[in-house]
Amino acid sequence: MSKRNWCDTCRGDGSKHDELLRCASCPRRFHKECAGLRISPGDGWACPHCVADEENDHGKKKGENAVEKRIAAVRKCHKELASHSRDFLSERR
């Protein structure tokens, strides 16, 4: 079994300076900021997907949930940053 070495929100990799948090309930991994955390969680942390799935199982949320919206917003931000970086680098040539 291979080790997942990317963030499930931004698809960025994990490094010594940019550690990924591992969900206790599934194989997903996240940067602390991409999971919406300000401090590192303790052992037994459940990712936003697993928490949302659990809430959906109990009928507390219906339709598109806040986690999906956050992931979409982070991915959009990363695409815009990548686009701006390409534009900046092409201008400097």
PDB file of C-alpha atoms in Angstrom:
ATOM      1  CA  MET A   1       0.000   0.000   0.000  1.00  0.00           C
ATOM      2  CA  SER A   2       1.441   3.355  -1.004  1.00  0.00           C
ATOM      3  CA  LYS A   3       1.650   6.297   1.342  1.00  0.00           C
ATOM      4  CA  ARG A   4      -0.518   9.229   0.335  1.00  0.00           C
ATOM      5  CA  ASN A   5       1.737  12.235   0.090  1.00  0.00           C
ATOM      6  CA  TRP A   6      -0.646  14.972  -1.011  1.00  0.00           C
ATOM      7  CA  CYS A   7      -3.312  17.189   0.479  1.00  0.00           C
ATOM      8  CA  ASP A   8      -6.850  16.170  -0.463  1.00  0.00           C
ATOM      9  CA  THR A   9      -7.927  19.818  -0.642  1.00  0.00           C
ATOM     10  CA  CYS A  10      -5.196  21.654  -2.543  1.00  0.00           C
ATOM     11  CA  ARG A  11      -3.350  18.618  -3.958  1.00  0.00           C
ATOM     12  CA  GLY A  12      -0.090  20.071  -2.659  1.00  0.00           C
ATOM     13  CA  ASP A  13       2.524  17.692  -1.352  1.00  0.00           C
ATOM     14  CA  GLY A  14       3.720  17.252   2.191  1.00  0.00           C
ATOM     15  CA  SER A  15       7.242  18.201   3.144  1.00  0.00           C
ATOM     16  CA  LYS A  16       9.277  18.616   6.291  1.00  0.00           C
ATOM     17  CA  HIS A  17       8.078  22.234   6.594  1.00  0.00           C
ATOM     18  CA  ASP A  18       4.541  21.621   5.328  1.00  0.00           C
ATOM     19  CA  GLU A  19       3.344  18.548   7.211  1.00  0.00           C
ATOM     20  CA  LEU A  20       0.163  16.705   6.288  1.00  0.00           C
ATOM     21  CA  LEU A  21      -2.382  15.664   8.911  1.00  0.00           C
ATOM     22  CA  ARG A  22      -3.738  12.129   8.627  1.00  0.00           C
ATOM     23  CA  CYS A  23      -7.401  11.378   9.233  1.00  0.00           C
ATOM     24  CA  ALA A  24      -7.998   8.595  11.752  1.00  0.00           C
ATOM     25  CA  SER A  25     -11.075   7.357   9.858  1.00  0.00           C
ATOM     26  CA  CYS A  26      -9.935   7.319   6.220  1.00  0.00           C
ATOM     27  CA  PRO A  27      -6.722   7.536   4.141  1.00  0.00           C
ATOM     28  CA  ARG A  28      -7.113  11.269   3.403  1.00  0.00           C
ATOM     29  CA  ARG A  29      -4.407  13.763   4.381  1.00  0.00           C
ATOM     30  CA  PHE A  30      -4.596  17.549   4.715  1.00  0.00           C
ATOM     31  CA  HIS A  31      -2.469  20.598   5.394  1.00  0.00           C
ATOM     32  CA  LYS A  32      -3.611  22.117   8.672  1.00  0.00           C
ATOM     33  CA  GLU A  33      -4.837  25.274   6.918  1.00  0.00           C
ATOM     34  CA  CYS A  34      -6.638  23.341   4.173  1.00  0.00           C
ATOM     35  CA  ALA A  35      -8.575  21.428   6.823  1.00  0.00           C
ATOM     36  CA  GLY A  36      -9.634  24.745   8.380  1.00  0.00           C
ATOM     37  CA  LEU A  37      -7.556  24.274  11.535  1.00  0.00           C
ATOM     38  CA  ARG A  38      -5.521  26.881  13.391  1.00  0.00           C
ATOM     39  CA  ILE A  39      -3.715  24.445  15.658  1.00  0.00           C
ATOM     40  CA  SER A  40      -2.665  20.860  15.106  1.00  0.00           C
ATOM     41  CA  PRO A  41      -5.262  18.364  16.319  1.00  0.00           C
ATOM     42  CA  GLY A  42      -4.525  15.491  18.630  1.00  0.00           C
ATOM     43  CA  ASP A  43      -4.638  11.794  17.825  1.00  0.00           C
ATOM     44  CA  GLY A  44      -7.932  10.479  16.571  1.00  0.00           C
ATOM     45  CA  TRP A  45      -8.671  13.534  14.410  1.00  0.00           C
ATOM     46  CA  ALA A  46     -11.435  13.028  11.830  1.00  0.00           C
ATOM     47  CA  CYS A  47     -11.185  14.978   8.582  1.00  0.00           C
ATOM     48  CA  PRO A  48     -13.952  17.321   7.376  1.00  0.00           C
ATOM     49  CA  HIS A  49     -15.174  14.675   4.908  1.00  0.00           C
ATOM     50  CA  CYS A  50     -15.634  12.044   7.604  1.00  0.00           C
ATOM     51  CA  VAL A  51     -17.320  14.531   9.935  1.00  0.00           C
ATOM     52  CA  ALA A  52     -19.688  15.619   7.141  1.00  0.00           C
ATOM     53  CA  ASP A  53     -20.422  11.980   6.223  1.00  0.00           C
ATOM     54  CA  GLU A  54     -21.233  11.239   9.849  1.00  0.00           C
ATOM     55  CA  GLU A  55     -23.522  14.267  10.055  1.00  0.00           C
ATOM     56  CA  ASN A  56     -25.233  13.245   6.794  1.00  0.00           C
ATOM     57  CA  ASP A  57     -25.769   9.755   8.223  1.00  0.00           C
ATOM     58  CA  HIS A  58     -27.593  11.328  11.158  1.00  0.00           C
ATOM     59  CA  GLY A  59     -29.716  13.568   8.905  1.00  0.00           C
ATOM     60  CA  LYS A  60     -28.254  16.861  10.165  1.00  0.00           C
ATOM     61  CA  LYS A  61     -27.182  18.123   6.724  1.00  0.00           C
ATOM     62  CA  LYS A  62     -28.681  17.725   3.271  1.00  0.00           C
ATOM     63  CA  GLY A  63     -27.308  18.653  -0.155  1.00  0.00           C
ATOM     64  CA  GLU A  64     -23.948  20.283  -0.741  1.00  0.00           C
ATOM     65  CA  ASN A  65     -22.172  20.703   2.584  1.00  0.00           C
ATOM     66  CA  ALA A  66     -19.735  23.300   3.858  1.00  0.00           C
ATOM     67  CA  VAL A  67     -16.736  20.997   3.352  1.00  0.00           C
ATOM     68  CA  GLU A  68     -17.371  20.676  -0.379  1.00  0.00           C
ATOM     69  CA  LYS A  69     -17.754  24.450  -0.667  1.00  0.00           C
ATOM     70  CA  ARG A  70     -14.490  25.035   1.225  1.00  0.00           C
ATOM     71  CA  ILE A  71     -12.580  22.543  -0.913  1.00  0.00           C
ATOM     72  CA  ALA A  72     -13.917  24.173  -4.091  1.00  0.00           C
ATOM     73  CA  ALA A  73     -12.899  27.624  -2.817  1.00  0.00           C
ATOM     74  CA  VAL A  74      -9.366  26.499  -1.899  1.00  0.00           C
ATOM     75  CA  ARG A  75      -8.885  24.793  -5.282  1.00  0.00           C
ATOM     76  CA  LYS A  76     -10.127  27.918  -7.083  1.00  0.00           C
ATOM     77  CA  CYS A  77      -7.689  30.056  -5.082  1.00  0.00           C
ATOM     78  CA  HIS A  78      -4.777  27.754  -5.934  1.00  0.00           C
ATOM     79  CA  LYS A  79      -5.667  27.847  -9.651  1.00  0.00           C
ATOM     80  CA  GLU A  80      -5.780  31.641  -9.575  1.00  0.00           C
ATOM     81  CA  LEU A  81      -2.408  31.801  -7.805  1.00  0.00           C
ATOM     82  CA  ALA A  82      -0.887  29.441 -10.364  1.00  0.00           C
ATOM     83  CA  SER A  83      -2.294  31.564 -13.195  1.00  0.00           C
ATOM     84  CA  HIS A  84      -0.959  34.798 -11.679  1.00  0.00           C
ATOM     85  CA  SER A  85       2.449  33.170 -11.132  1.00  0.00           C
ATOM     86  CA  ARG A  86       2.622  32.062 -14.781  1.00  0.00           C
ATOM     87  CA  ASP A  87       1.629  35.549 -15.947  1.00  0.00           C
ATOM     88  CA  PHE A  88       4.229  37.181 -13.694  1.00  0.00           C
ATOM     89  CA  LEU A  89       6.986  34.842 -14.858  1.00  0.00           C
ATOM     90  CA  SER A  90       6.123  35.332 -18.540  1.00  0.00           C
ATOM     91  CA  GLU A  91       6.251  39.138 -18.098  1.00  0.00           C
ATOM     92  CA  ARG A  92       9.743  38.941 -16.627  1.00  0.00           C
ATOM     93  CA  ARG A  93      11.163  37.191 -19.735  1.00  0.00           C
TER      94      ARG A  93
END
